[in-house]
């Protein structure tokens, strides 16, 4: 069983070097916490606040660069676990026995997500859901209070980082459970955004496929280049 001592540290961000989604699911089944997808951007942009959230929870490698850095540190069997796949594996494993709360996306996106989940996982117990546009501190507190009242076992939050991580951190204070940040995964799940073909995924090149399809993401590529430079300079020893 994976332990905290097995974690790999990159720029102060501690990441579990899981070797398969099965290993991660078994790990999560034994403990509560926030599953945080760690990629090159999260590592290079890390602050004391984001490190605190990740290092006190369950950071896993969601980026190919992070996996390469782990391999260079001698952890050759570490693999990339895409959050867009992982959350559905969690649902498949747990929907017959656990309760869920789901947050994120525009209203039509979350409505379609809930509809598809109920169709795909017959009998899934969703205690509550809402869109990801929380506009006031009062709205935020109402949501936190609802989580505290309903006490779901598993909560998915698709709002982008680090906003989703900070919100889940506050959820944990009132309801210890399993949480996972999902970014734009609901857009993928409902067919609004197409993922890279399998070849690109298995070769850790999904980021490049997205960039080629959406060049406006170029600002985010700066952090991957910075991460690569850090690796080449030996920052991750």
XYZ file of N, CA and C in Angstrom:
711
model
N 0.844 -1.201 0.000
C 0.000 0.000 0.000
C 0.878 1.249 0.000
N 0.543 2.199 -0.857
C 1.252 3.465 -0.952
C 1.178 4.209 0.378
N 2.276 4.860 0.778
C 2.304 5.647 2.010
C 2.767 7.066 1.705
N 2.630 7.967 2.673
C 3.074 9.345 2.492
C 4.567 9.416 2.223
N 5.324 8.477 2.780
C 6.769 8.473 2.601
C 7.166 8.153 1.152
N 6.257 7.588 0.389
C 6.543 7.246 -1.007
C 6.410 8.436 -1.945
N 5.871 9.537 -1.460
C 5.616 10.671 -2.341
C 6.900 11.268 -2.912
N 6.784 11.785 -4.136
C 7.891 12.455 -4.817
C 7.655 13.957 -4.730
N 8.696 14.705 -4.392
C 8.563 16.154 -4.231
C 9.116 16.892 -5.441
N 8.297 17.767 -6.002
C 8.671 18.588 -7.149
C 8.327 20.036 -6.827
N 9.347 20.870 -6.665
C 9.136 22.272 -6.300
C 8.270 22.395 -5.054
N 8.483 21.515 -4.103
C 7.737 21.539 -2.851
C 6.364 20.906 -2.928
N 5.966 20.413 -4.109
C 4.674 19.746 -4.297
C 4.891 18.241 -4.192
N 4.184 17.596 -3.284
C 4.378 16.170 -3.037
C 3.310 15.359 -3.776
N 3.794 14.423 -4.597
C 2.915 13.666 -5.490
C 3.091 12.167 -5.243
N 1.958 11.471 -5.128
C 2.013 10.019 -4.982
C 2.320 9.383 -6.343
N 3.322 8.500 -6.417
C 3.674 7.865 -7.691
C 2.858 6.592 -7.924
N 1.557 6.753 -8.098
C 0.699 5.584 -8.310
C 1.092 4.874 -9.602
N 1.004 3.545 -9.570
C 1.393 2.740 -10.731
C 0.199 2.325 -11.581
N -1.014 2.598 -11.102
C -2.229 2.259 -11.847
C -3.405 2.957 -11.185
N -4.497 3.066 -11.929
C -5.707 3.638 -11.333
C -6.239 2.705 -10.245
N -6.051 1.405 -10.414
C -6.491 0.446 -9.396
C -5.798 0.714 -8.067
N -4.492 0.986 -8.117
C -3.764 1.275 -6.880
C -4.298 2.544 -6.224
N -4.578 3.567 -7.028
C -5.120 4.801 -6.471
C -6.502 4.559 -5.861
N -7.359 3.826 -6.558
C -8.702 3.558 -6.051
C -8.661 2.784 -4.740
N -7.749 1.841 -4.631
C -7.605 1.094 -3.376
C -7.128 2.015 -2.261
N -6.230 2.938 -2.600
C -5.718 3.899 -1.629
C -6.842 4.812 -1.136
N -7.616 5.325 -2.075
C -8.712 6.240 -1.735
C -9.783 5.527 -0.920
N -9.983 4.260 -1.168
C -10.992 3.499 -0.446
C -10.675 3.403 1.042
N -9.412 3.632 1.398
C -8.979 3.498 2.788
C -8.854 4.839 3.519
N -9.020 5.946 2.795
C -8.846 7.238 3.465
C -9.632 8.329 2.751
N -9.933 9.391 3.499
C -10.636 10.535 2.933
C -9.624 11.616 2.568
N -10.008 12.489 1.662
C -9.111 13.570 1.274
C -9.461 14.117 -0.091
N -8.687 15.106 -0.519
C -8.898 15.753 -1.805
C -7.926 15.172 -2.821
N -8.456 14.637 -3.892
C -7.628 14.177 -4.999
C -7.291 15.384 -5.879
N -6.000 15.686 -5.980
C -5.561 16.847 -6.750
C -4.725 16.375 -7.935
N -5.177 16.703 -9.145
C -4.445 16.357 -10.361
C -3.245 17.284 -10.495
N -2.044 16.727 -10.431
C -0.828 17.535 -10.494
C -0.208 17.442 -11.885
N 0.030 18.608 -12.484
C 0.677 18.680 -13.791
C 1.783 19.730 -13.741
N 2.425 19.954 -14.872
C 3.545 20.892 -14.919
C 3.125 22.290 -14.462
N 1.941 22.710 -14.851
C 1.467 24.047 -14.482
C 1.310 24.182 -12.979
N 0.718 23.173 -12.331
C 0.536 23.241 -10.876
C 1.873 23.247 -10.153
N 2.843 22.522 -10.691
C 4.161 22.474 -10.043
C 4.880 23.807 -10.181
N 4.916 24.361 -11.387
C 5.669 25.598 -11.602
C 4.982 26.823 -11.002
N 3.663 26.787 -10.873
C 2.931 27.926 -10.316
C 2.646 27.757 -8.829
N 3.220 26.736 -8.220
C 2.899 26.420 -6.826
C 3.175 27.590 -5.887
N 2.239 27.812 -4.971
C 2.389 28.809 -3.906
C 2.300 28.079 -2.574
N 2.565 28.783 -1.497
C 2.444 28.153 -0.176
C 1.026 27.632 0.041
N 0.037 28.378 -0.460
C -1.360 27.963 -0.289
C -1.674 26.689 -1.056
N -1.262 26.641 -2.325
C -1.583 25.451 -3.116
C -0.774 24.245 -2.647
N 0.472 24.462 -2.241
C 1.268 23.354 -1.697
C 0.603 22.790 -0.449
N 0.085 23.648 0.380
C -0.565 23.205 1.613
C -1.751 22.291 1.308
N -2.568 22.678 0.329
C -3.726 21.862 -0.038
C -3.282 20.509 -0.596
N -2.334 20.547 -1.531
C -1.897 19.306 -2.171
C -1.184 18.397 -1.177
N -0.255 18.959 -0.417
C 0.586 18.132 0.447
C -0.154 17.553 1.637
N -1.286 18.144 1.971
C -2.105 17.598 3.056
C -3.219 16.708 2.540
N -3.166 16.417 1.231
C -4.200 15.585 0.634
C -3.555 14.547 -0.297
N -4.151 14.320 -1.451
C -3.693 13.230 -2.325
C -3.391 13.778 -3.714
N -2.156 14.208 -3.927
C -1.739 14.668 -5.240
C -1.344 13.471 -6.096
N -1.844 13.434 -7.321
C -1.503 12.344 -8.225
C -1.084 12.933 -9.581
N -0.318 12.173 -10.343
C 0.239 12.672 -11.607
C -0.806 12.656 -12.710
N -1.237 13.851 -13.119
C -2.193 13.991 -14.210
C -1.523 14.576 -15.449
N -0.228 14.848 -15.343
C 0.504 15.425 -16.470
C 1.694 14.564 -16.859
N 1.944 14.468 -18.154
C 3.048 13.663 -18.630
C 4.395 14.129 -18.111
N 4.574 15.445 -17.974
C 5.831 15.978 -17.473
C 6.127 15.514 -16.060
N 5.095 15.453 -15.229
C 5.260 14.986 -13.853
C 5.695 13.526 -13.847
N 5.108 12.730 -14.733
C 5.491 11.314 -14.822
C 6.952 11.181 -15.250
N 7.375 11.968 -16.251
C 8.767 11.932 -16.701
C 9.702 12.308 -15.558
N 9.340 13.327 -14.785
C 10.166 13.732 -13.648
C 10.277 12.603 -12.624
N 9.189 11.876 -12.403
C 9.221 10.736 -11.485
C 10.141 9.638 -12.014
N 10.059 9.380 -13.316
C 10.922 8.367 -13.923
C 12.392 8.750 -13.759
N 12.683 10.029 -13.924
C 14.070 10.501 -13.768
C 14.543 10.373 -12.330
N 13.604 10.341 -11.404
C 13.940 10.139 -9.992
C 14.011 8.657 -9.627
N 13.824 7.794 -10.615
C 13.967 6.365 -10.375
C 12.679 5.610 -10.166
N 11.536 6.317 -10.212
C 10.240 5.647 -10.035
C 9.722 5.280 -11.422
N 10.242 4.203 -11.969
C 10.001 3.864 -13.371
C 8.587 3.374 -13.665
N 7.872 2.884 -12.630
C 6.536 2.325 -12.883
C 5.410 3.320 -12.591
N 5.748 4.569 -12.278
C 4.718 5.588 -12.075
C 4.024 5.893 -13.397
N 2.724 6.113 -13.356
C 1.964 6.359 -14.578
C 1.130 7.626 -14.452
N 0.741 8.138 -15.605
C -0.188 9.267 -15.650
C -1.610 8.760 -15.468
N -2.360 9.453 -14.615
C -3.763 9.115 -14.382
C -4.605 10.337 -14.741
N -5.295 10.276 -15.851
C -6.085 11.414 -16.312
C -7.328 11.578 -15.449
N -7.488 12.765 -14.877
C -8.659 13.020 -14.037
C -9.963 12.819 -14.771
N -9.960 13.080 -16.096
C -11.172 12.930 -16.908
C -11.631 11.477 -16.977
N -10.715 10.542 -16.736
C -11.073 9.122 -16.677
C -11.285 8.664 -15.242
N -10.437 9.180 -14.354
C -10.404 8.696 -12.984
C -11.733 8.885 -12.253
N -12.368 10.033 -12.438
C -13.602 10.278 -11.689
C -14.690 9.281 -12.064
N -14.712 8.866 -13.323
C -15.711 7.888 -13.755
C -15.392 6.494 -13.212
N -14.116 6.193 -13.033
C -13.748 4.934 -12.388
C -14.184 4.939 -10.933
N -14.056 6.087 -10.280
C -14.514 6.205 -8.891
C -16.026 6.000 -8.813
N -16.751 6.625 -9.741
C -18.204 6.454 -9.766
C -18.561 4.983 -9.985
N -17.923 4.358 -10.967
C -18.228 2.956 -11.277
C -17.980 2.048 -10.085
N -16.946 2.339 -9.326
C -16.614 1.517 -8.160
C -17.557 1.749 -6.989
N -18.119 2.966 -6.898
C -18.783 3.374 -5.658
C -20.272 3.664 -5.760
N -20.838 3.741 -6.969
C -22.185 4.301 -7.090
C -23.271 3.466 -6.421
N -23.012 2.183 -6.195
C -24.032 1.339 -5.569
C -24.061 1.490 -4.046
N -23.000 2.050 -3.484
C -22.917 2.104 -2.020
C -22.644 3.494 -1.453
N -22.202 4.452 -2.286
C -21.830 5.776 -1.805
C -22.800 6.842 -2.308
N -22.774 7.992 -1.633
C -23.580 9.137 -2.060
C -22.674 10.194 -2.695
N -23.266 11.003 -3.579
C -22.482 11.952 -4.370
C -23.072 13.358 -4.321
N -22.184 14.332 -4.534
C -22.576 15.729 -4.705
C -21.702 16.247 -5.838
N -22.292 16.955 -6.801
C -21.570 17.299 -8.027
C -21.730 18.783 -8.342
N -20.582 19.443 -8.584
C -20.555 20.893 -8.772
C -19.695 21.235 -9.982
N -20.166 22.148 -10.831
C -19.294 22.653 -11.885
C -19.966 22.845 -13.224
N -19.303 23.623 -14.068
C -19.782 23.872 -15.411
C -20.920 24.873 -15.467
N -21.341 25.191 -16.685
C -22.519 26.021 -16.880
C -23.764 25.201 -16.545
N -24.898 25.874 -16.416
C -26.098 25.158 -15.983
C -26.488 24.035 -16.946
N -26.393 24.292 -18.243
C -26.760 23.237 -19.179
C -25.776 22.071 -19.132
N -24.509 22.379 -18.837
C -23.492 21.327 -18.741
C -23.745 20.442 -17.521
N -23.999 21.046 -16.377
C -24.227 20.233 -15.172
C -25.536 19.462 -15.297
N -26.558 20.058 -15.911
C -27.823 19.340 -16.114
C -27.610 18.097 -16.977
N -26.841 18.246 -18.057
C -26.578 17.111 -18.941
C -25.684 16.072 -18.262
N -24.758 16.548 -17.433
C -23.883 15.631 -16.695
C -24.693 14.748 -15.756
N -25.595 15.358 -15.014
C -26.414 14.596 -14.071
C -27.320 13.609 -14.813
N -27.885 14.060 -15.899
C -28.757 13.187 -16.697
C -27.993 11.972 -17.217
N -26.790 12.206 -17.724
C -26.009 11.102 -18.278
C -25.536 10.155 -17.178
N -25.130 10.705 -16.038
C -24.703 9.855 -14.927
C -25.829 8.934 -14.464
N -27.034 9.477 -14.351
C -28.176 8.676 -13.905
C -28.526 7.590 -14.916
N -28.281 7.891 -16.193
C -28.538 6.885 -17.231
C -27.450 5.804 -17.230
N -26.205 6.248 -17.088
C -25.074 5.317 -17.155
C -24.932 4.476 -15.894
N -25.244 5.071 -14.743
C -25.075 4.379 -13.463
C -26.436 4.321 -12.761
N -27.229 3.390 -13.167
C -28.603 3.273 -12.683
C -28.644 3.128 -11.161
N -29.363 4.033 -10.513
C -29.492 3.978 -9.061
C -28.497 4.859 -8.321
N -27.619 5.574 -9.035
C -26.657 6.451 -8.373
C -27.387 7.455 -7.488
N -26.865 7.662 -6.281
C -27.514 8.527 -5.302
C -26.808 9.881 -5.259
N -27.336 10.839 -6.015
C -26.780 12.187 -6.067
C -27.592 13.070 -5.117
N -26.949 13.487 -4.023
C -27.643 14.249 -2.983
C -27.873 15.702 -3.372
N -27.059 16.202 -4.281
C -27.207 17.589 -4.701
C -26.255 17.915 -5.833
N -26.565 18.969 -6.565
C -25.673 19.432 -7.631
C -26.002 20.880 -7.939
N -25.016 21.561 -8.553
C -25.224 22.937 -8.973
C -24.136 23.311 -9.971
N -24.339 24.436 -10.674
C -23.331 24.907 -11.626
C -22.104 25.439 -10.877
N -21.058 25.767 -11.626
C -19.814 26.188 -11.004
C -19.634 27.680 -10.879
N -20.686 28.445 -11.098
C -20.585 29.898 -11.063
C -21.088 30.435 -9.732
N -20.190 30.479 -8.773
C -20.497 30.972 -7.428
C -20.076 32.431 -7.375
N -21.045 33.313 -7.337
C -20.770 34.729 -7.576
C -20.568 35.568 -6.313
N -21.016 35.084 -5.168
C -20.914 35.882 -3.946
C -20.451 35.009 -2.783
N -19.902 35.628 -1.740
C -19.532 34.874 -0.535
C -20.748 34.180 0.089
N -21.916 34.797 -0.065
C -23.133 34.202 0.498
C -23.481 32.901 -0.227
N -23.365 32.903 -1.560
C -23.615 31.686 -2.333
C -22.637 30.583 -1.930
N -21.392 30.968 -1.738
C -20.362 30.002 -1.355
C -20.688 29.369 -0.001
N -21.105 30.202 0.929
C -21.408 29.696 2.267
C -22.640 28.800 2.260
N -23.631 29.136 1.441
C -24.823 28.291 1.316
C -24.425 26.902 0.817
N -23.492 26.867 -0.138
C -23.024 25.587 -0.661
C -22.266 24.806 0.407
N -21.395 25.468 1.126
C -20.651 24.803 2.204
C -21.613 24.244 3.247
N -22.626 25.028 3.598
C -23.615 24.574 4.580
C -24.393 23.368 4.071
N -24.666 23.340 2.770
C -25.408 22.214 2.192
C -24.566 20.940 2.221
N -23.272 21.083 1.951
C -22.364 19.943 2.044
C -22.309 19.438 3.490
N -22.245 20.360 4.431
C -22.199 19.982 5.845
C -23.475 19.274 6.268
N -24.604 19.711 5.719
C -25.906 19.138 6.092
C -26.134 17.766 5.453
N -25.807 17.636 4.172
C -26.116 16.397 3.451
C -25.036 15.323 3.587
N -23.817 15.753 3.897
C -22.701 14.831 4.154
C -22.512 13.764 3.060
N -22.283 14.171 1.833
C -22.028 13.198 0.771
C -20.704 12.471 0.995
N -20.619 11.253 0.469
C -19.382 10.472 0.585
C -18.336 10.919 -0.421
N -18.794 11.319 -1.607
C -17.883 11.689 -2.692
C -18.394 12.972 -3.348
N -17.490 13.929 -3.549
C -17.862 15.214 -4.141
C -16.917 15.515 -5.302
N -17.495 15.842 -6.454
C -16.716 16.250 -7.618
C -16.937 17.742 -7.856
N -15.834 18.477 -8.077
C -15.908 19.919 -8.287
C -15.146 20.271 -9.563
N -15.848 20.759 -10.567
C -15.243 21.110 -11.852
C -15.316 22.619 -12.042
N -14.314 23.324 -11.538
C -14.315 24.785 -11.596
C -12.982 25.377 -12.039
N -11.978 24.544 -12.267
C -10.656 25.054 -12.588
C -9.824 25.282 -11.338
N -8.508 25.235 -11.525
C -7.576 25.384 -10.400
C -7.039 26.820 -10.325
N -6.715 27.292 -9.101
C -6.842 26.591 -7.820
C -8.189 26.802 -7.122
N -9.123 27.449 -7.811
C -10.404 27.763 -7.202
C -11.091 26.524 -6.653
N -11.098 25.438 -7.442
C -11.790 24.233 -7.003
C -11.098 23.613 -5.787
N -9.757 23.668 -5.743
C -9.045 23.084 -4.611
C -9.327 23.846 -3.317
N -9.358 25.175 -3.390
C -9.630 25.963 -2.191
C -11.056 25.719 -1.687
N -11.992 25.566 -2.618
C -13.366 25.290 -2.207
C -13.464 23.915 -1.544
N -12.827 22.914 -2.142
C -12.866 21.573 -1.553
C -12.177 21.547 -0.188
N -11.141 22.349 -0.033
C -10.446 22.441 1.259
C -11.407 22.922 2.344
N -12.275 23.872 1.999
C -13.276 24.350 2.955
C -14.358 23.303 3.189
N -14.702 22.555 2.144
C -15.663 21.461 2.313
C -15.145 20.434 3.327
N -13.863 20.110 3.212
C -13.272 19.092 4.087
C -13.411 19.451 5.561
N -13.431 20.752 5.849
C -13.532 21.193 7.241
C -14.890 20.851 7.847
N -15.927 20.787 7.008
C -17.274 20.536 7.524
C -17.773 19.130 7.210
N -17.094 18.460 6.257
C -17.523 17.111 5.878
C -16.342 16.323 5.312
N -15.585 15.638 6.162
C -14.500 14.790 5.654
C -15.059 13.738 4.701
N -14.553 13.716 3.476
C -15.079 12.823 2.445
C -14.012 12.674 1.366
N -14.367 12.062 0.254
C -13.489 12.004 -0.913
C -13.906 13.120 -1.863
N -12.957 13.963 -2.223
C -13.201 15.073 -3.143
C -12.253 14.945 -4.328
N -12.715 15.383 -5.497
C -11.842 15.413 -6.663
C -12.146 16.635 -7.512
N -11.092 17.386 -7.862
C -11.236 18.513 -8.777
C -11.151 18.033 -10.212
N -12.033 18.551 -11.063
C -12.160 17.995 -12.410
C -11.964 18.988 -13.545
N -11.704 20.256 -13.248
C -11.477 21.202 -14.343
C -12.609 21.178 -15.352
N -12.287 20.883 -16.618
C -13.295 20.871 -17.679
C -13.828 19.491 -18.023
N -13.745 18.546 -17.098
C -14.130 17.158 -17.398
C -15.597 16.990 -17.752
N -16.470 17.835 -17.232
C -17.897 17.689 -17.556
C -18.161 18.043 -19.021
N -17.377 18.983 -19.561
C -17.506 19.315 -20.985
C -17.113 18.119 -21.844
N -16.092 17.386 -21.395
C -15.677 16.184 -22.116
C -16.744 15.105 -21.985
N -17.228 14.904 -20.769
C -18.198 13.841 -20.492
C -19.489 14.019 -21.280
N -19.901 15.262 -21.450
C -21.158 15.527 -22.155
C -20.967 15.733 -23.655
N -19.741 15.541 -24.146
C -19.483 15.598 -25.585
C -19.259 16.981 -26.155
N -19.156 17.978 -25.302
C -18.936 19.339 -25.790
C -17.485 19.565 -26.207
N -16.574 18.832 -25.583
C -15.153 18.912 -25.905
C -14.655 17.505 -26.206
N -13.906 17.368 -27.294
C -13.387 16.061 -27.685
C -11.981 15.867 -27.142
N -11.756 14.728 -26.489
C -10.424 14.410 -25.995
C -9.524 13.954 -27.128
N -8.226 13.959 -26.848
C -7.256 13.486 -27.826
C -7.463 12.006 -28.109
N -7.176 11.554 -29.338
C -7.234 10.121 -29.631
C -6.311 9.345 -28.698
N -6.567 8.047 -28.564
C -5.879 7.209 -27.585
C -4.362 7.254 -27.748
N -3.865 7.287 -29.003
C -2.422 7.296 -29.200
C -1.767 8.476 -28.503
N -2.371 9.648 -28.610
C -1.832 10.847 -27.974
C -1.876 10.705 -26.447
N -2.949 10.101 -25.931
C -3.074 9.910 -24.487
C -2.005 8.980 -23.952
N -1.838 7.834 -24.616
C -0.903 6.823 -24.109
C 0.552 7.259 -24.236
N 0.832 8.219 -25.111
C 2.191 8.726 -25.256
C 2.395 10.041 -24.498
N 1.486 10.331 -23.566
C 1.589 11.534 -22.729
C 1.668 12.820 -23.555
N 0.943 12.842 -24.674
C 0.964 14.004 -25.569
C -0.411 14.658 -25.709
N -1.291 14.375 -24.769
C -2.637 14.942 -24.852
C -2.594 16.467 -24.813
N -1.657 17.011 -24.048
C -1.518 18.466 -23.966
C -1.185 19.056 -25.334
N -0.336 18.367 -26.098
C 0.055 18.865 -27.416
C -1.125 18.820 -28.388
N -1.908 17.773 -28.302
C -3.098 17.660 -29.144
C -4.061 18.815 -28.860
N -4.274 19.107 -27.564
C -5.177 20.206 -27.199
C -4.640 21.538 -27.709
N -3.317 21.711 -27.624
C -2.713 22.956 -28.091
C -2.883 23.117 -29.600
N -2.677 22.028 -30.343
C -2.814 22.087 -31.795
C -4.262 22.387 -32.203
N -5.197 21.882 -31.414
C -6.609 22.126 -31.692
C -7.068 23.487 -31.194
N -6.363 23.992 -30.179
C -6.774 25.250 -29.552
C -5.529 26.090 -29.255
N -4.957 26.741 -30.269
C -3.717 27.515 -30.081
C -3.836 28.627 -29.040
N -5.043 29.033 -28.713
C -5.217 30.082 -27.708
C -4.710 29.647 -26.334
N -4.409 28.338 -26.175
C -3.871 27.829 -24.920
C -2.376 28.114 -24.785
N -1.800 28.885 -25.710
C -0.352 29.038 -25.741
C 0.208 29.573 -24.427
N -0.559 30.404 -23.722
C -0.065 30.950 -22.461
C 0.237 29.837 -21.461
N -0.570 28.772 -21.484
C -0.374 27.671 -20.552
C 0.866 26.861 -20.907
N 1.262 26.892 -22.183
C 2.432 26.108 -22.587
C 3.717 26.670 -21.985
N 3.689 27.938 -21.599
C 4.862 28.530 -20.951
C 5.257 27.732 -19.728
N 4.271 27.279 -18.960
C 4.570 26.562 -17.725
C 5.129 25.174 -18.002
N 4.703 24.558 -19.098
C 5.297 23.272 -19.469
C 6.750 23.447 -19.888
N 7.024 24.510 -20.624
C 8.393 24.784 -21.029
C 9.264 25.100 -19.809
N 8.701 25.824 -18.864
C 9.428 26.154 -17.641
C 9.724 24.879 -16.851
N 8.729 23.994 -16.770
C 8.899 22.722 -16.080
C 10.017 21.913 -16.741
N 10.009 21.855 -18.081
C 11.034 21.129 -18.821
C 12.412 21.718 -18.538
N 12.515 23.030 -18.533
C 13.782 23.687 -18.253
C 14.276 23.330 -16.857
N 13.375 23.345 -15.890
C 13.747 22.962 -14.534
C 14.277 21.537 -14.481
N 13.624 20.634 -15.235
C 14.070 19.245 -15.260
C 15.479 19.145 -15.842
N 15.685 19.822 -16.973
C 16.989 19.752 -17.641
C 18.096 20.364 -16.801
N 17.743 21.356 -15.981
C 18.727 21.997 -15.117
C 18.944 21.236 -13.811
N 18.193 20.141 -13.643
C 18.398 19.320 -12.445
C 17.700 19.827 -11.206
N 16.657 20.651 -11.389
C 15.961 21.187 -10.208
C 15.262 20.075 -9.438
N 14.792 19.052 -10.147
C 14.067 17.962 -9.487
C 15.016 16.801 -9.240
N 15.852 16.916 -8.229
C 16.820 15.874 -7.931
C 16.221 14.854 -6.955
